[in-house]
Every structure is written in structure tokens, then in C-alpha cells.
Coordinates of C-alpha atoms in Angstrom, one line a residue:
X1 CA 91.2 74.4 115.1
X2 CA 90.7 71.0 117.2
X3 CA 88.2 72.1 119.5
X4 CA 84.6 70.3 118.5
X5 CA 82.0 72.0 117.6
X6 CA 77.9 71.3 118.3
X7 CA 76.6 68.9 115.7
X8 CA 73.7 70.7 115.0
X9 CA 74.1 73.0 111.9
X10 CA 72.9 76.5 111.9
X11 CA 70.5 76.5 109.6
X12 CA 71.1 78.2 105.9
X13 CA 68.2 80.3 104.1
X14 CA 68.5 81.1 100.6
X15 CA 67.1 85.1 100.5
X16 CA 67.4 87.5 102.7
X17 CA 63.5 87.4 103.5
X18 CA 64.1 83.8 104.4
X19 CA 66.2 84.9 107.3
X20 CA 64.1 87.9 108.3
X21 CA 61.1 85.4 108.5
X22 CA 63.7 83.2 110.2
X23 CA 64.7 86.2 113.2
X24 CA 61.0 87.4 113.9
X25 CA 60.1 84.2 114.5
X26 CA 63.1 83.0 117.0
X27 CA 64.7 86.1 117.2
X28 CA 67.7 85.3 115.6
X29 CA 68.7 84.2 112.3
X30 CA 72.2 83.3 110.4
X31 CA 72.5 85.7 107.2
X32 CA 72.5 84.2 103.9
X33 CA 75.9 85.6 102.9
X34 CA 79.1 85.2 104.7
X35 CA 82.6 87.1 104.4
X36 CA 85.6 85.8 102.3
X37 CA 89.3 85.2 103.7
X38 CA 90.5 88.1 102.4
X39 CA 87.6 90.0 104.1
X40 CA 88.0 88.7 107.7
X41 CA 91.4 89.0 107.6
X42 CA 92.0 92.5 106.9
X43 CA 88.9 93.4 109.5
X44 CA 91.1 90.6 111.7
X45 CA 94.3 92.6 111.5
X46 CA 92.6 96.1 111.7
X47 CA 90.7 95.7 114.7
X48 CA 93.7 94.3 116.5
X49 CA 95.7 97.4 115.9
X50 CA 92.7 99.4 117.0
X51 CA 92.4 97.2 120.5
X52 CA 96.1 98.0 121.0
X53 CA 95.4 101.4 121.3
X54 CA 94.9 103.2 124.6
X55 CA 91.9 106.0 124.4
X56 CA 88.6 105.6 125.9
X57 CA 86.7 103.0 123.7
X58 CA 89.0 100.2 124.4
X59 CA 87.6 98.6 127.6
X60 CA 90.4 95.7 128.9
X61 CA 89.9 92.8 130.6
X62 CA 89.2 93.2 134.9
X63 CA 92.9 93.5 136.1
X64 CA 94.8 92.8 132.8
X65 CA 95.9 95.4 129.8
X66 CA 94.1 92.7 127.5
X67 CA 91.6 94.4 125.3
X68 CA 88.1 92.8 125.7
X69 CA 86.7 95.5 123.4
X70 CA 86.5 98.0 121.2
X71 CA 83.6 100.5 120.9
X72 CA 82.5 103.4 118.1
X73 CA 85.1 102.4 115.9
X74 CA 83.5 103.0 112.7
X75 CA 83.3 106.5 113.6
X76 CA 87.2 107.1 114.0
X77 CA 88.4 104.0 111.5
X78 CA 87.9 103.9 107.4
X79 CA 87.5 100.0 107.1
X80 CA 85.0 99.8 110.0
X81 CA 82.7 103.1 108.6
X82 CA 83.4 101.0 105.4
X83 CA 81.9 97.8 106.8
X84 CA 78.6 99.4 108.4
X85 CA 77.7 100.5 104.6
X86 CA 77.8 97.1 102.7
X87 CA 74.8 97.0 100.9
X88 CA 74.4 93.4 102.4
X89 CA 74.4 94.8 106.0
X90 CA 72.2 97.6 105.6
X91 CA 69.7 95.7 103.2
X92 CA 69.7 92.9 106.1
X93 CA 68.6 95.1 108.7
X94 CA 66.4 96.9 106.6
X95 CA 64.7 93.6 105.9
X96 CA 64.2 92.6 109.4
X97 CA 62.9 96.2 110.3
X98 CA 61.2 96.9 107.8
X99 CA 62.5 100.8 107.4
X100 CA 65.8 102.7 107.2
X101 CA 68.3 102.4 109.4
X102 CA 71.8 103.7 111.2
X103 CA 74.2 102.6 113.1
X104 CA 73.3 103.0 116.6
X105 CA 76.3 101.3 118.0
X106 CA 79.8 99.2 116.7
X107 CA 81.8 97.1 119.0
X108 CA 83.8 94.5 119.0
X109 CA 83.9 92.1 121.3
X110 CA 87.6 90.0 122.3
X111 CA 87.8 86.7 124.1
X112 CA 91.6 86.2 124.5
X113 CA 93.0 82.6 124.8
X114 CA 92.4 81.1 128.3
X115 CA 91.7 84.7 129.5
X116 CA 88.5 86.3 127.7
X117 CA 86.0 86.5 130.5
X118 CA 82.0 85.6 130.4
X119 CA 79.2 88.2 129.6
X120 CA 76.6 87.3 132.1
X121 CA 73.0 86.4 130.6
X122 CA 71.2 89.8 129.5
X123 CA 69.2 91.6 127.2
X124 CA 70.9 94.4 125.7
X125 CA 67.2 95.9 124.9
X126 CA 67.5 97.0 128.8
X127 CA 70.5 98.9 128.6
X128 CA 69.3 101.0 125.6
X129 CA 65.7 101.4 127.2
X130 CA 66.9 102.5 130.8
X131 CA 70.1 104.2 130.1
X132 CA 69.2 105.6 126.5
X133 CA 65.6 106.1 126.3
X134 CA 65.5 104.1 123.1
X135 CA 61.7 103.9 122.4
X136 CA 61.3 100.6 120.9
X137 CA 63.4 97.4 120.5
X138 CA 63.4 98.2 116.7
X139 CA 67.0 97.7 116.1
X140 CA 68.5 94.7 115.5
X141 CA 72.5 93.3 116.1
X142 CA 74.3 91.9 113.2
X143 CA 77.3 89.9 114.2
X144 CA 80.2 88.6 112.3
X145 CA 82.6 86.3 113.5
X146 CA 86.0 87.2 113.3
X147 CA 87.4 84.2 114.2
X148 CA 86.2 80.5 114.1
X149 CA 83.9 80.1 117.1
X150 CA 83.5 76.4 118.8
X151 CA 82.4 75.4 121.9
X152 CA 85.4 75.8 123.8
X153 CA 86.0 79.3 123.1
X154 CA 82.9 81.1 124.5
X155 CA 80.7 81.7 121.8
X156 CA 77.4 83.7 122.0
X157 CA 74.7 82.0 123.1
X158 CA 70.8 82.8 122.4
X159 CA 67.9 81.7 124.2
X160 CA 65.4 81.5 121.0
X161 CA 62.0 82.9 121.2
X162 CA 62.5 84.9 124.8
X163 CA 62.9 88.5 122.3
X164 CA 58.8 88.1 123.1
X165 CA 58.9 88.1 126.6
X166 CA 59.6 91.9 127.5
X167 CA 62.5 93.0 129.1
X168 CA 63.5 90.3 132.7
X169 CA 64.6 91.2 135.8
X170 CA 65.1 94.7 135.5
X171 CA 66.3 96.5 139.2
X172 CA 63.8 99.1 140.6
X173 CA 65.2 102.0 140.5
X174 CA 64.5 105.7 139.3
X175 CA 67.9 106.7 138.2
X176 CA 70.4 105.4 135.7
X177 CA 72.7 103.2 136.8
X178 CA 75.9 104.6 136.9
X179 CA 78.9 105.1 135.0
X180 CA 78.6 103.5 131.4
X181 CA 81.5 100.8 132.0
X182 CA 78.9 99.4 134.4
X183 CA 77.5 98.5 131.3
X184 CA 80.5 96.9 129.0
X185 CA 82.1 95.2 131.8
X186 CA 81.9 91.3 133.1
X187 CA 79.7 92.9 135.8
X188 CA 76.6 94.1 134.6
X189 CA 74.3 96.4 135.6
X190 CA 71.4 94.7 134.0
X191 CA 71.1 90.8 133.9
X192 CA 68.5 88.5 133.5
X193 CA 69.3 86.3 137.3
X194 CA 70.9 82.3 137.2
X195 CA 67.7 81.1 138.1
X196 CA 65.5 82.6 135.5
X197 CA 68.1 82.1 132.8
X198 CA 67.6 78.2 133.4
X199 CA 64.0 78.3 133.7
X200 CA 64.3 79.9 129.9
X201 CA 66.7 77.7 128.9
X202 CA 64.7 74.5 129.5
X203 CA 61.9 76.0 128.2
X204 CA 63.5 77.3 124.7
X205 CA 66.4 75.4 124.2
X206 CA 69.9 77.2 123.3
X207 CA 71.3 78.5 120.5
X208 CA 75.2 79.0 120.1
X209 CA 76.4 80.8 117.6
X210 CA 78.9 78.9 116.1
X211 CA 81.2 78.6 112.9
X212 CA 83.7 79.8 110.7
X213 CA 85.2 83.0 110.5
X214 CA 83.6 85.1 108.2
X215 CA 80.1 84.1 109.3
X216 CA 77.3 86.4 110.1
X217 CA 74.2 86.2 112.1
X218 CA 71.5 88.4 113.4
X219 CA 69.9 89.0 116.8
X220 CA 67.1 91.2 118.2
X221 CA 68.1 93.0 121.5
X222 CA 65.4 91.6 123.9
X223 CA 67.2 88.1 123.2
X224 CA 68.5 86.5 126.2
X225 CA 71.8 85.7 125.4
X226 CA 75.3 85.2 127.2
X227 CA 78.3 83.8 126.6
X228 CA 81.1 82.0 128.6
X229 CA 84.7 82.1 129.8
X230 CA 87.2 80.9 126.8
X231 CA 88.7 78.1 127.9
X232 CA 90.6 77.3 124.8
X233 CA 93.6 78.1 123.1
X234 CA 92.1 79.9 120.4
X235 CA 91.0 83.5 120.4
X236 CA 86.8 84.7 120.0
X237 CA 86.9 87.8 118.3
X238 CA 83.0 89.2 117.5
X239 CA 82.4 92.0 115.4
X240 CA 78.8 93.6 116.5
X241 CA 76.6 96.4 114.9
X242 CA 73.8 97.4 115.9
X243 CA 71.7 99.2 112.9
X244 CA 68.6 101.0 114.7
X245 CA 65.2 102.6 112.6
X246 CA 65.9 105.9 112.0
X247 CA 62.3 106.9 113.9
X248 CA 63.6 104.5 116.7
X249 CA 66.5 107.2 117.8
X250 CA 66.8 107.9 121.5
X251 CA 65.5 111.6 122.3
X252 CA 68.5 112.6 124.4
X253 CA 70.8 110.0 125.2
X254 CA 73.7 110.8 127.8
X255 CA 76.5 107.9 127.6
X256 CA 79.4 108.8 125.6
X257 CA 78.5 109.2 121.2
X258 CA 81.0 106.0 121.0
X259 CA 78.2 103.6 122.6
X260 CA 75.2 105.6 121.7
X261 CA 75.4 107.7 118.0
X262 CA 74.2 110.6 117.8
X263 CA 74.3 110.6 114.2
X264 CA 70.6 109.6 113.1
X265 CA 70.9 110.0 109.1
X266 CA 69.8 106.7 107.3
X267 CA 72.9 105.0 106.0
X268 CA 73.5 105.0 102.4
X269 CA 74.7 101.6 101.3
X270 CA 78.1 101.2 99.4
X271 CA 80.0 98.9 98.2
X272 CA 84.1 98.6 98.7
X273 CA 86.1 95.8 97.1
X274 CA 88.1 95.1 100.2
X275 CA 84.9 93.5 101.9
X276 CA 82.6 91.2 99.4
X277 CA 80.3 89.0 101.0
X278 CA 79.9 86.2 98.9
X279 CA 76.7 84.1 99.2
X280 CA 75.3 81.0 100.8
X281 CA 74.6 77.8 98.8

């Protein structure tokens, strides 16, 4: 792809305890493994067919058929419920969390060529605590790129360290907010405002995460993170689990089973020859 990329490196740890060291101190951390060809492109082609589809967990783009993203689809697809089991996943978050774990959401996350829209910057920490009762911010995101992410075609970007600060800019208000595409849409119903989001920003620095497809990185949920409009010719497609502790469940969670599970049981990890992530160094 021509588009440059940042000429900073992401840094590469050797163990896995190397990058959990690595995420509880900046609150985020590259793994030190990273998917194959052959992996990414058989997730590649399945989670296209799956955006293609027209049922409830594909959310398009505002005013286009476009998908922008898929939800829960390791629930309702083999290669995804085979993904969430790698024994590299599950032993990743385990590592950073320091207990079992399951899969407390799967999405994936589409920026189309010249047409995937921004996320605004949030925390996703305050959608699971205000609309799900999650407890704690014990869970932790593990992304894998799907596609090469550079700088032209919006790729996630973390504002280290700010997991400490507590969740920002939360509304006041005493009931949920609304109907849960409030919540996977360009418009958000909980952001962290322009102004503070540069405050941050000079003060911690920024952290996009780019690379090659096939790369994988970590992130807790009270990171606050955005990401921008693709302005490229190339498509940013970002697969995203969310493993949460097992004691860390919400009590009674409302929004639909395909952005909240309500399947607790510690997953068992597995291996399948069709995804082998190979590792660093």
C-alpha cells in the first residue's frame, strides 16, 4: 500500500508477560505473536461474507448500505467461535487479568475506502459500566488487524496512560441512554468532549495502532481512544474481542446477547490449524 506510515515502531516484547507488564503500565500493548497470511485471509474473506448479510448485528454506515460492523459473530459463525479459543488469545488476556476469562463481546469494525466514518474519542469502559452494569474495568480488548493500517486509513488511536484516570465526561443522567445503536454508531452516546481529548493528548502523547495485517494489540477499556475518517483508498478492517474475568460478568445486562454475552463459562482454549499465530522475533 503507498500510504506512509508513522516512523515510530510499535514496540515488540518477547513473552507474553513482557506485554502484560507493557499494557498495565500504558494501557495498551502490541502482542508478541502475530497472524500468518493464510490466517488473515480466510478471517478477511469470512467476515466480508458475514458484513454482507442483512440481520441485526450488521450496523451500516449513516445513510449508506455499507457495513461498518459486525457484532456477536462468534456466536453464529465457526471460524470466529474458532478465533476467540486460540490458546494465544485466551492465554493473553488471561495474562493481563490475571484470571479466567470469556468473551464478553466480538465485533468487527469496517472502515470502507474513502467512506468509513470516525469513532469519536471514548472510553468503552463507560458504555459497559452505564448500560451493562459491568462491575469493574477487568476486561481487556484484543485487536487484530485485518488489513494493513497506515495513517491515511483511520487507524485506532490510544491516548497512553489515561486507562488511570476513571471514566471522563460521563452525562448526568439516571437512566440508560437509549437504544443500543446509540452506542455503535458515529454518534455516540458517551464521549470524552474535543476539548478534554486535547488536553490528554498533549499531556500523554498518541498512540496509533498501526501495521501489517495480521497484527495484534491489546487495549484496556478506560483508554481513550478514537479513530478518524479513512481518507484512503485502502480499506481498515479491525477485528475486536473483548475477553472479560469471569467474576467481572454484568448482573443483568439488557442490550441485545450479540453486544453483551450472556454466556459467562471460562473459555477453554483450542487450537485449529486454520488460524496459527506464529511469533515475534
Amino acid at each position: 500500500m503507498s500510504a506512509p506510515t508513522p516512523t515510530t515502531p510499535t514496540p515488540v516484547h518477547g513473552t507474553v508477560r513482557d506485554a502484560a507488564d507493557h499494557y498495565h503500565r500504558h494501557g495498551w500493548c502490541p502482542a508478541p505473536f502475530v497472524f500468518g497470511e493464510e490466517s488473515v485471509a480466510a478471517l478477511r474473506s469470512r467476515v466480508a461474507a458475514l458484513g454482507r448479510q442483512e440481520r441485526p448485528e450488521v450496523v451500516t454506515e449513516l445513510g449508506s448500505g455499507t457495513a461498518r460492523a459486525v457484532h456477536g459473530c462468534h456466536t453464529w459463525d465457526e471460524l470466529c467461535a474458532a478465533l476467540v479459543r486460540l490458546p494465544e488469545l485466551v492465554g493473553l488476556a488471561e495474562a493481563i487479568l490475571g484470571r479466567e476469562v470469556y468473551v464478553y463481546q466480538f465485533k468487527v469494525n469496517f472502515k470502507p475506502p474513502r467512506e468509513g466514518a470516525a469513532w469519536p474519542w471514548h472510553q468503552d469502559y463507560a458504555f459497559w459500566s452505564e448500560e451493562d452494569g459491568m462491575p469493574s474495568p477487568d476486561a481487556v480488548n484484543i485487536a487484530v488487524a485485518l488489513d494493513d493500517a497506515h495513517a491515511g486509513n483511520g487507524p485506532l488511536t490510544l491516548l497512553p496512560g489515561t486507562h488511570r484516570l476513571g471514566l471522563l465526561d460521563l452525562p448526568e443522567r439516571t437512566t440508560r441512554s437509549g437504544h443500543w445503536r446509540d452506542h455503535v454508531s458515529a454518534d455516540l452516546a458517551y464521549t470524552v468532549t474535543p476539548e478534554r481529548a486535547a488536553r490528554l493528548s498533549a499531556e500523554h502523547g498518541t498512540r496509533a495502532l498501526v501495521g501489517p495485517a495480521g497484527s495484534v494489540h491489546a487495549f484496556h477499556p478506560s483508554i481513550v481512544h478514537s479513530s478518524t475518517d479513512n481518507l484512503s483508498d485502502d480499506r481498515r478492517a479491525l477485528l475486536l474481542i473483548t475477553y472479560n474475568a469471569v467474576d467481572n460478568a454484568p448482573p443483568a445486562p439488557t442490550r441485545p446477547a450479540f453486544l453483551v454475552a450472556r454466556d459467562t463459562a471460562a473459555v477453554r482454549p483450542l487450537d485449529d490449524p486454520r488460524l496459527t499465530p506464529r511469533p515475534l522475533g
